[in-house]
Short mmCIF file of C-alpha atoms and ligand atoms in Angstrom, two decimals:
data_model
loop_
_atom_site.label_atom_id
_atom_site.label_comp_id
_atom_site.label_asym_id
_atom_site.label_seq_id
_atom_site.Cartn_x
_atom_site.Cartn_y
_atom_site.Cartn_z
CA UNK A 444 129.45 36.84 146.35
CA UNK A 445 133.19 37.25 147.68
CA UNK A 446 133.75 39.47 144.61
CA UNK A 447 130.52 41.70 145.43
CA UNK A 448 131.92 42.01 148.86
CA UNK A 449 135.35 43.07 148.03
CA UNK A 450 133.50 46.00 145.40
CA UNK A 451 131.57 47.01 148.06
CA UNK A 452 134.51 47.55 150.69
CA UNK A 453 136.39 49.47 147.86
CA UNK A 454 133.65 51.52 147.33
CA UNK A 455 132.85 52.35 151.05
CA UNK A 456 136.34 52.78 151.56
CA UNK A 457 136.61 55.20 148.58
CA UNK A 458 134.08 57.01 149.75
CA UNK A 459 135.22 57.54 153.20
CA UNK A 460 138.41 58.82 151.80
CA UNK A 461 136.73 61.16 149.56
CA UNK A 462 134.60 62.21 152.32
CA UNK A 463 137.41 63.03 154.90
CA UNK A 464 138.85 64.53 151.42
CA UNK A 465 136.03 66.86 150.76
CA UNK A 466 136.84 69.37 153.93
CA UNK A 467 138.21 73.13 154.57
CA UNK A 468 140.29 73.50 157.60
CA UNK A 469 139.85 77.09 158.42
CA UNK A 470 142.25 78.49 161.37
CA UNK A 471 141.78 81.70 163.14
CA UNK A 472 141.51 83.08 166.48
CA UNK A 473 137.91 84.23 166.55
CA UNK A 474 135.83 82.29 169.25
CA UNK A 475 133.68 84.60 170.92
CA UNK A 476 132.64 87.66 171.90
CA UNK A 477 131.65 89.26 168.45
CA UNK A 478 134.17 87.37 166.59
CA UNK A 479 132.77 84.26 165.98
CA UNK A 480 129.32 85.35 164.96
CA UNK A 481 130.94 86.80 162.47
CA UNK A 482 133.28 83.67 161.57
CA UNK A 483 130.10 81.72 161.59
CA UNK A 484 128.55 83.78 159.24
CA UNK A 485 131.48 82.93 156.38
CA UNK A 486 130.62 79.38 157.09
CA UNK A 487 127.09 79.69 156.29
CA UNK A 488 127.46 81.69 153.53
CA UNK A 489 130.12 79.04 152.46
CA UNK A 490 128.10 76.10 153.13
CA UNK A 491 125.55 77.92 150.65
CA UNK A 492 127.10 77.19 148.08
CA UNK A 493 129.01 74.17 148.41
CA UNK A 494 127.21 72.27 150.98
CA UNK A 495 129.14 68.62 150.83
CA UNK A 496 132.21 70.46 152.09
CA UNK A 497 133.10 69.73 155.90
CA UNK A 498 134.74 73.18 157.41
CA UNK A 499 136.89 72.24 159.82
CA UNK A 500 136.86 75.23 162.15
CA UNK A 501 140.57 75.25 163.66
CA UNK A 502 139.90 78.32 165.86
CA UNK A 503 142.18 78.81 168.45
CA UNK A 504 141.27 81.34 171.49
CA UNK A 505 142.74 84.42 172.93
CA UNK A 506 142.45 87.83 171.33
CA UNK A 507 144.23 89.17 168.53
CA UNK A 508 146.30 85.94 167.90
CA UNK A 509 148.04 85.60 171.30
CA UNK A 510 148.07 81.59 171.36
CA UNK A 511 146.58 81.09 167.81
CA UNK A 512 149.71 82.74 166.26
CA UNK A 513 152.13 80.33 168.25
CA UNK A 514 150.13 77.39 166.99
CA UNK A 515 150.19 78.69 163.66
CA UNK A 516 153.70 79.17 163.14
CA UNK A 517 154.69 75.90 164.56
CA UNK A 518 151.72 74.09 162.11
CA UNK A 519 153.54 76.13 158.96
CA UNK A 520 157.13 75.24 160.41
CA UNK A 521 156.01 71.51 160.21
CA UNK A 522 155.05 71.27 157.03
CA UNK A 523 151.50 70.76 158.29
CA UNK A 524 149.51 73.73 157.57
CA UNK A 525 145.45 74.30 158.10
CA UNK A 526 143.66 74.62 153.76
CA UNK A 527 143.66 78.58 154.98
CA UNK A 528 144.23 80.83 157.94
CA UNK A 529 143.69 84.58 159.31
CA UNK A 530 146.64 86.74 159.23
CA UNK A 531 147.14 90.37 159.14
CA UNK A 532 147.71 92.55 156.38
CA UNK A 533 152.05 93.88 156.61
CA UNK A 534 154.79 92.50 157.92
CA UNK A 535 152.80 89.52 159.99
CA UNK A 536 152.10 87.65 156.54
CA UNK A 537 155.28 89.16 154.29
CA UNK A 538 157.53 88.39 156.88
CA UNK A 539 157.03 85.72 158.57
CA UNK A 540 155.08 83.39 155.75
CA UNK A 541 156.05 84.76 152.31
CA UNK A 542 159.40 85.40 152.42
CA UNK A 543 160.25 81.96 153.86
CA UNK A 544 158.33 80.64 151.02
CA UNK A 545 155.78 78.79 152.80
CA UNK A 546 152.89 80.86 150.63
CA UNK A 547 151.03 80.41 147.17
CA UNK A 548 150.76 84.07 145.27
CA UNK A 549 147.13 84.50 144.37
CA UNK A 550 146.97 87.42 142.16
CA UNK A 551 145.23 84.87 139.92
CA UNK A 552 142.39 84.47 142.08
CA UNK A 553 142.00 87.60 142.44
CA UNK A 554 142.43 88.91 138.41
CA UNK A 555 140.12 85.68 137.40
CA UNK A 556 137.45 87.24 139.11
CA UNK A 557 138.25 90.85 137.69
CA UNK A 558 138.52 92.25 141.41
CA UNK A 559 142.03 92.83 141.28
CA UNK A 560 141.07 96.77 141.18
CA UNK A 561 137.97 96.54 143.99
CA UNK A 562 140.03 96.76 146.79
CA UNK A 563 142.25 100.21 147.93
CA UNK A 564 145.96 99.58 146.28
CA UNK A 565 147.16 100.81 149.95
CA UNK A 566 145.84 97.53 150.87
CA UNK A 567 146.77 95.29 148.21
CA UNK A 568 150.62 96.69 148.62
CA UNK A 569 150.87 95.37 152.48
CA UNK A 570 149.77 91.60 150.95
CA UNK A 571 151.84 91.62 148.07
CA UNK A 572 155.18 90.70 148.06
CA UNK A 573 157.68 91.18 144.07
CA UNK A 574 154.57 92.09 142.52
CA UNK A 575 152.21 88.94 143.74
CA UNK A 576 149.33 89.16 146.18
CA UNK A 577 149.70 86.51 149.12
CA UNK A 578 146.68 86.82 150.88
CA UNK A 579 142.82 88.33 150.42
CA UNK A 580 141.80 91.17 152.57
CA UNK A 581 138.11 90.72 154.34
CA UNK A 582 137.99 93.65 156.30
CA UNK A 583 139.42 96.79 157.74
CA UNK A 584 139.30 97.22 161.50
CA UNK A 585 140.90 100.80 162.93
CA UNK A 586 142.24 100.65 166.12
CA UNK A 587 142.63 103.84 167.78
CA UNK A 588 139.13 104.23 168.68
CA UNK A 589 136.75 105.16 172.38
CA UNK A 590 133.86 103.48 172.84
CA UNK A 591 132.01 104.53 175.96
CA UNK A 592 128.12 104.51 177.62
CA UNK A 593 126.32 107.01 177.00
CA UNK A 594 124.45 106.73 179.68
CA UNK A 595 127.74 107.58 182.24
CA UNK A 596 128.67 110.37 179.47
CA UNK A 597 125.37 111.74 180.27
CA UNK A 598 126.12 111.83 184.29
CA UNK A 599 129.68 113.39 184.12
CA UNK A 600 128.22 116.03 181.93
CA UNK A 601 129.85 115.48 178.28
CA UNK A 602 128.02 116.92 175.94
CA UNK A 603 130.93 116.71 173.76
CA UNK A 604 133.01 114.27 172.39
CA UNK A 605 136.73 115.44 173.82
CA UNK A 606 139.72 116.08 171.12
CA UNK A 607 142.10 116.73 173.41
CA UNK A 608 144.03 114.56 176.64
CA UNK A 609 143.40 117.40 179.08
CA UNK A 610 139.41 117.10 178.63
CA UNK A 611 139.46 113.27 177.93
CA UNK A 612 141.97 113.18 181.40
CA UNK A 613 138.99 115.68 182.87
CA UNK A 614 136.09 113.23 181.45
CA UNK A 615 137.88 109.96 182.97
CA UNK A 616 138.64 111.91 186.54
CA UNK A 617 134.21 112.81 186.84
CA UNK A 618 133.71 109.23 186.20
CA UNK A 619 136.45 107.98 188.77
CA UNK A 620 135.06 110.38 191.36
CA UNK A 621 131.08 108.94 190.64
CA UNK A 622 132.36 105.67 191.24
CA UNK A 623 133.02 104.61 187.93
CA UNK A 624 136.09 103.07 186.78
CA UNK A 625 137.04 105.28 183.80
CA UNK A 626 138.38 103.36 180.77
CA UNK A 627 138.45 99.58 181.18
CA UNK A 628 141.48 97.65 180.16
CA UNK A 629 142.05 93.58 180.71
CA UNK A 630 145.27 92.96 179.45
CA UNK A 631 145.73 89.57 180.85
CA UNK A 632 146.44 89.03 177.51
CA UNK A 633 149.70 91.85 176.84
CA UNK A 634 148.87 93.06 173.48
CA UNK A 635 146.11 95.39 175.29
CA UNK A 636 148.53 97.06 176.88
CA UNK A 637 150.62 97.68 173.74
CA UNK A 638 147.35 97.98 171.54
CA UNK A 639 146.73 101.69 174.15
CA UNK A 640 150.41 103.03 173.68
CA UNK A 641 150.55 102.50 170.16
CA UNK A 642 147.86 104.90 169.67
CA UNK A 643 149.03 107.33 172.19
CA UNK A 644 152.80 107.03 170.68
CA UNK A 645 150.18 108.19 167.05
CA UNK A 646 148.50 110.62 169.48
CA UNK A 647 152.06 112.39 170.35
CA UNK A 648 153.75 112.02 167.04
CA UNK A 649 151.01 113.14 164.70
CA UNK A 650 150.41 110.76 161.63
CA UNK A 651 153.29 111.36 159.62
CA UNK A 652 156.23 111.38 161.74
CA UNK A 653 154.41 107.37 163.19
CA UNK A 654 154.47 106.59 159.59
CA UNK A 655 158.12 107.44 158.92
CA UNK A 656 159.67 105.35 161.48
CA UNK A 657 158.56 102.18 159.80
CA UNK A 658 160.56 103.59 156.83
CA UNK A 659 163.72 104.60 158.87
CA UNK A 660 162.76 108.32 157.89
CA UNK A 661 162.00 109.20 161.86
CA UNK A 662 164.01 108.19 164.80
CA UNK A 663 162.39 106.56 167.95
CA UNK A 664 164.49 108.89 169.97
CA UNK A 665 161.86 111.66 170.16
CA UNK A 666 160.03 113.46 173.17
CA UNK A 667 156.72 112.56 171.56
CA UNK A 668 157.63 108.95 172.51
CA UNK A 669 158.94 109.91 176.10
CA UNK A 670 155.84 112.02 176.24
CA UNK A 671 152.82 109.13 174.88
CA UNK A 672 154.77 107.19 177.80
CA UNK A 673 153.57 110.19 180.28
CA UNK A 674 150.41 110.18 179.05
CA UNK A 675 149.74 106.54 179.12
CA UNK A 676 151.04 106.86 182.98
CA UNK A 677 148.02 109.41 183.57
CA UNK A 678 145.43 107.27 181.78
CA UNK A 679 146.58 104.20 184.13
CA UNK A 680 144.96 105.96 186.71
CA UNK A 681 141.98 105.42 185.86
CA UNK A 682 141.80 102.06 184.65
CA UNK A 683 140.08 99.11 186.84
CA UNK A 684 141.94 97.56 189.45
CA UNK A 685 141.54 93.78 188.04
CA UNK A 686 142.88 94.75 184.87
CA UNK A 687 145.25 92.15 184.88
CA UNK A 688 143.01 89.31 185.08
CA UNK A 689 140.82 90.14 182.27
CA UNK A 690 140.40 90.00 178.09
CA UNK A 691 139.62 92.47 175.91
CA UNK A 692 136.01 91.08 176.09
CA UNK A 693 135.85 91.52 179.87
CA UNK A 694 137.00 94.92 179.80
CA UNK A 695 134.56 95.97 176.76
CA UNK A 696 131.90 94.44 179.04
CA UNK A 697 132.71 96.55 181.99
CA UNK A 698 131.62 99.53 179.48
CA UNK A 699 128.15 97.26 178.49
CA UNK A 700 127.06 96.45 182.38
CA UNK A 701 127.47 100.34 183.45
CA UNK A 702 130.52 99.93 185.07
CA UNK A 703 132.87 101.91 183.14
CA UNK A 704 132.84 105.03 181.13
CA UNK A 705 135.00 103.76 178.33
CA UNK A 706 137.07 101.31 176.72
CA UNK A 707 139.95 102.20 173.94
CA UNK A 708 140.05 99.34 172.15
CA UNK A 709 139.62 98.22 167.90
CA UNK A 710 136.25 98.36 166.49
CA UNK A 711 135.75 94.20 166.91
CA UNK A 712 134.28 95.49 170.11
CA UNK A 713 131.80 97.29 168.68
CA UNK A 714 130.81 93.83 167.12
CA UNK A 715 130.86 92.63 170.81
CA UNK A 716 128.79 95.71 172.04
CA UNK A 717 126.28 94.90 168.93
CA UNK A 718 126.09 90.86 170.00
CA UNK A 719 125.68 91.75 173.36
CA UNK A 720 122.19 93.49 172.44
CA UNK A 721 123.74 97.65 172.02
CA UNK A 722 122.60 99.80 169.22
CA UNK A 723 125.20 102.19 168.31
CA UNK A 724 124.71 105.92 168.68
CA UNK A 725 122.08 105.01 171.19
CA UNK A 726 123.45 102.96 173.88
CA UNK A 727 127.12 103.78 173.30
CA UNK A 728 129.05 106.64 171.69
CA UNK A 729 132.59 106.82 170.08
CA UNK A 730 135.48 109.22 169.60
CA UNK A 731 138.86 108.48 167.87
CA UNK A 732 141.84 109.02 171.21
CA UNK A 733 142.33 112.61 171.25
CA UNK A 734 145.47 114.17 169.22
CA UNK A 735 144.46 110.92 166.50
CA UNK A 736 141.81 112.36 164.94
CA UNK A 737 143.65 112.80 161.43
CA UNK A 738 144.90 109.03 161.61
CA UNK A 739 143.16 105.78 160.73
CA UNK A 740 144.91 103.16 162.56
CA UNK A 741 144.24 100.17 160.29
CA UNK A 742 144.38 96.62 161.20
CA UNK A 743 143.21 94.53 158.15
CA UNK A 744 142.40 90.62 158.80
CA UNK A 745 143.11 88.52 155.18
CA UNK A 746 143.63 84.82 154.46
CA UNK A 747 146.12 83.09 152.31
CA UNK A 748 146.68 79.98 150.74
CA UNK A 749 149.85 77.93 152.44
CA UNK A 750 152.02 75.75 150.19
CA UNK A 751 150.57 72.03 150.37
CA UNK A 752 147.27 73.01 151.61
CA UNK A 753 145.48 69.53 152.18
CA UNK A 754 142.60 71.04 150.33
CA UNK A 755 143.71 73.08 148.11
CA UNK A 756 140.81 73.13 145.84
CA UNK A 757 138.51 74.03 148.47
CA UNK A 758 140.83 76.77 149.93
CA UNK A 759 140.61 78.23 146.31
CA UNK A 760 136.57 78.44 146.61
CA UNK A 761 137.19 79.77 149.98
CA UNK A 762 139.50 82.96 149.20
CA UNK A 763 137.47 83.28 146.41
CA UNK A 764 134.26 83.83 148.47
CA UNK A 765 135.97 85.88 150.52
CA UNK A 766 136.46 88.53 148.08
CA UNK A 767 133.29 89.05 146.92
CA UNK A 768 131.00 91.82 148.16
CA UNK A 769 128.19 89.47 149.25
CA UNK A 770 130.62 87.95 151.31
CA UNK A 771 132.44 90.94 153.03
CA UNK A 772 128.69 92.57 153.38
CA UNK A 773 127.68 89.29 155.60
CA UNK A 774 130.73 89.26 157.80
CA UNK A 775 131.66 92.58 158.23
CA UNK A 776 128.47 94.53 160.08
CA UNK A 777 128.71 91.69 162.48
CA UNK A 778 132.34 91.92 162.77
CA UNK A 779 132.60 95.63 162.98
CA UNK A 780 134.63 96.15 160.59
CA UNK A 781 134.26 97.53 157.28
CA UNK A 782 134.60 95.73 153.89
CA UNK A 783 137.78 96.01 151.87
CA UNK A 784 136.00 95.80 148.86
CA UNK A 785 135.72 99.39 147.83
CA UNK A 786 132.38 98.44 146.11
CA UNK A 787 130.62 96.99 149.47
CA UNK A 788 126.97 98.29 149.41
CA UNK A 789 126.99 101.06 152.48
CA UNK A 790 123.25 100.55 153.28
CA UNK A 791 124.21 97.58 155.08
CA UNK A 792 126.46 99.37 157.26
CA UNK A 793 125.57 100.94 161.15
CA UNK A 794 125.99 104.41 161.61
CA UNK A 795 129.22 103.43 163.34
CA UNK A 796 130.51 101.71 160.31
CA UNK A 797 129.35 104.63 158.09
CA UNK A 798 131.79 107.07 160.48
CA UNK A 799 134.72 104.96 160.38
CA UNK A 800 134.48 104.16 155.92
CA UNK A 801 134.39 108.08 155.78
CA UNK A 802 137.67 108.38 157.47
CA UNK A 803 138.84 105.50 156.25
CA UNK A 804 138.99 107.21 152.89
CA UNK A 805 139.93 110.67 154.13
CA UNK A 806 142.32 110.18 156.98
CA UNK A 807 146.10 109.54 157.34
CA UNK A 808 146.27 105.63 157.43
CA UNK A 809 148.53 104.11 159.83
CA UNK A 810 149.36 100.76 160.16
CA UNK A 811 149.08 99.03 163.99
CA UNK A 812 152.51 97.52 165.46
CA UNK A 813 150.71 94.86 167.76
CA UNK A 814 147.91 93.61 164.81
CA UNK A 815 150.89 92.90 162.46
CA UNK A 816 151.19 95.21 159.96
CA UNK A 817 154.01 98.01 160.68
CA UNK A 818 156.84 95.98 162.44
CA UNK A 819 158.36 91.93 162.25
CA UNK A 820 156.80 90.17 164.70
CA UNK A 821 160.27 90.44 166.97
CA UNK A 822 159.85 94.17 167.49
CA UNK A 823 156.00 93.56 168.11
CA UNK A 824 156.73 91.16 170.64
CA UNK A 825 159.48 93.14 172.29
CA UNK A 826 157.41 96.33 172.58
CA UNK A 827 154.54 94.56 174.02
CA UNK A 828 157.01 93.03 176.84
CA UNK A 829 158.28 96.08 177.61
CA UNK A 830 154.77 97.85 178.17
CA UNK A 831 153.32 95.54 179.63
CA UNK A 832 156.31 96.01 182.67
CA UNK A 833 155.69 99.80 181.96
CA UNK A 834 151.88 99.21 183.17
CA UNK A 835 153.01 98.10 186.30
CA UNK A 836 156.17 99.89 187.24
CA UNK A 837 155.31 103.11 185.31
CA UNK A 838 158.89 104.20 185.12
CA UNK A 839 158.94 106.40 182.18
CA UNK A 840 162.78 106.80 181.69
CA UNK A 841 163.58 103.06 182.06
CA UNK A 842 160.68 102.25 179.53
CA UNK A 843 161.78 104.90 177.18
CA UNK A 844 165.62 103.78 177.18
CA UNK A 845 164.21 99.90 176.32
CA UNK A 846 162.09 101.36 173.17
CA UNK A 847 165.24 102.90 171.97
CA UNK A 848 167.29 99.43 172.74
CA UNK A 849 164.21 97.22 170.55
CA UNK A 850 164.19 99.94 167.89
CA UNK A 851 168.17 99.84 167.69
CA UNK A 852 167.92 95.58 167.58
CA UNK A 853 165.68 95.67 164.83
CA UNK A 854 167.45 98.18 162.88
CA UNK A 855 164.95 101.38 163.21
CA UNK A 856 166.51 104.38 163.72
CA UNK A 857 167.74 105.54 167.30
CA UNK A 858 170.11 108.84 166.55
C1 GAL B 1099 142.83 91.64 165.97
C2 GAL B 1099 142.07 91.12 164.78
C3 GAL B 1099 140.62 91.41 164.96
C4 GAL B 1099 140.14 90.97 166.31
C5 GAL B 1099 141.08 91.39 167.44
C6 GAL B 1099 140.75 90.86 168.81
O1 GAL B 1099 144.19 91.35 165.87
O2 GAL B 1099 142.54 91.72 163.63
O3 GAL B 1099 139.88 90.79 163.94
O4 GAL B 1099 139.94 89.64 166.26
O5 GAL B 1099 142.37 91.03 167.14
O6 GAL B 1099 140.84 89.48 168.88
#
């Protein structure tokens, strides 16, 4: 009897172990407002096919990484890392994961399945590092994008998407003077702030000359700069008076409720506009910022495997779901994003989507400084400080000498 007892503790035991054993700690920083859903949807599809394993959903809130990021980095630092987590495409995973060796290389996940060649080489460059791929792209978001209600657009009297500042300045001045507040920010998280001037600083520099700083082969000591810091100066007039005190969801929402004309903002809020019941083309409209029109400012989300995952195994099935069409073709309409898979079935797409995979493959791509791909993490940061003072004291030499100062620190060129 004493011997049956003692198998049967071993054997609960055991399986208590292997049941805390059989789980996938996911971490990201998708919670709500569009994001999740589309989180959620991985899970499902996950839990399709191996339904004994427990996800673990490690999500941490606040819009594109702002605490999650913190959280992460100190988790990595301490030898404690989450089976997998979000991280963007560029310098955010190269830097400050793969070259301090804290990353598996999973080209062999990716050549196993044969898909080594399904997603755009562009792409696969910014998560390789010496040859090896370090993380698997789900999606490509751009970032310099208007959404706006068509309903407003019809009361100011636009009949036409604008292309340039003076008729988008024109466009947000009607709405002001109707009562409307006339593009929405809520950067009570900073990156907003940063996440606008970026793609004015694209606006004012055309394409090729943004691309060339990241390579030292332009020099941030150009009147286009000087000048995107003008700009940004005239759009502040027309932003909402709160803007301080709210997200990017808020703001977006502001757009949804008839209370302002437009929002600049990454396509995840046109995953928000879709959750929140808003049929694209019908309820709201969207033009890339005027003077971007030839750029696709991309912002790719991917997920790696970290050294001493608990569940390694299960991290494996996990990346390898995540690069499979069925997979990106679940997530990304909800997400609104498109898939990196170049071999994603377009049917499943919203007319929105279909605009934005068009110029994805036909326009310059840029890479975004505050989603992680163009610039360390230190110049990211640094910018976003200094714009974020910029939106409240508007000083446009002051804020122009400080760019040059970050640039110099992090060895871009100033001359
Ligand atoms: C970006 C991220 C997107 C979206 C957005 C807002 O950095 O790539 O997927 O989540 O932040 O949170």
């Amino acid at each position: 009897m004493k011997r049956f007892v003692i198998v049967l503790a071993v054997i609960i035991f055991s399986f208590s172990i292997f049941a805390a054993e059989n789980a996938l700690e996911i971490f990201s920083w998708w919670t709500g407002g569009g994001e999740e859903e589309g989180l959620l949807a991985l899970f499902d599809l996950f839990h399709k096919y191996y339904p004994d394993v427990e996800i673990i959903n490690a999500a941490v809130a606040g819009g594109a990484g702002t605490n999650a990021k913190a959280v992460l980095k100190t988790r990595m630092l301490g030898g404690n890392p989450p089976d997998s987590f979000q991280v963007h495409a560029g310098m955010e995973l190269t830097d400050t994961y793969v070259i301090p060796g804290l990353m598996e290389p999973i080209t062999w996940i990716l050549k196993d399945m044969g898909v080594l060649d399904k997603f755009p080489k562009d792409l696969i460059d910014i998560v390789s590092y010496k040859g090896e791929v370090y993380s698997i792209p789900v999606n490509v978001h751009r970032a310099n994008v208007v959404f706006y209600n068509k309903k407003i657009a019809k009361e100011i009297g636009m009949t036409k998407e604008p292309t340039t500042w003076a008729e988008f300045l024109m466009y947000l001045d009607k709405a002001q003077k109707l009562g409307y507040t006339g593009i929405a920010l809520g950067d009570k998280n900073k990156w907003t702030s940063l996440h606008l001037f970026e793609s004015i600083m694209l606006s004012e520099l055309g394409p090729e000359k943004y691309n060339k700083l990241w390579k030292g082969e332009a020099s941030f000591n150009d009147p286009a700069i000087k000048n995107a810091l003008a700009i940004m100066k005239d759009v502040l007039k027309y932003v909402n008076s709160d803007h301080s005190a709210l997200t990017w969801q808020d703001a977006t929402r502001l757009v949804f409720e008839g209370k302002a004309f437009a929002n600049m903002m990454g396509d995840w809020a046109e995953g928000y506009l879709k959750t929140l019941g808003w049929k694209p083309g019908v309820d709201f409209g969207w033009f890339a910022l005027p003077g971007t029109q030839n750029a696709f400012m991309l912002v790719s989300d991917t997920f790696g495997l970290p050294k001493n995952a608990p569940h390694r195994e299960n991290a494996i099935k996990w990346l390898k779901l995540l690069a499979t069409v069925e997979a990106q073709d679940i997530f990304n309409p909800i997400k609104g994003s498109i898939p990196a898979r170049i071999d994603a079935d377009k049917s499943k797409y919203d007319i929105y989507l279909q605009w934005s995979m068009k110029d994805f493959s036909t326009k310059t791509i840029c890479p975004s400084i505050i989603h992680g791909s163009a610039a360390p993490e230190s110049f990211a940061t640094a910018l976003m400080d200094a714009i974020n003072i910029f939106v409240t004291e508007q000083n446009v030499d002051k804020t122009f000498k400080e760019i040059l100062w970050i640039a110099d620190d992090n060895g871009y060129v100033t001359d």
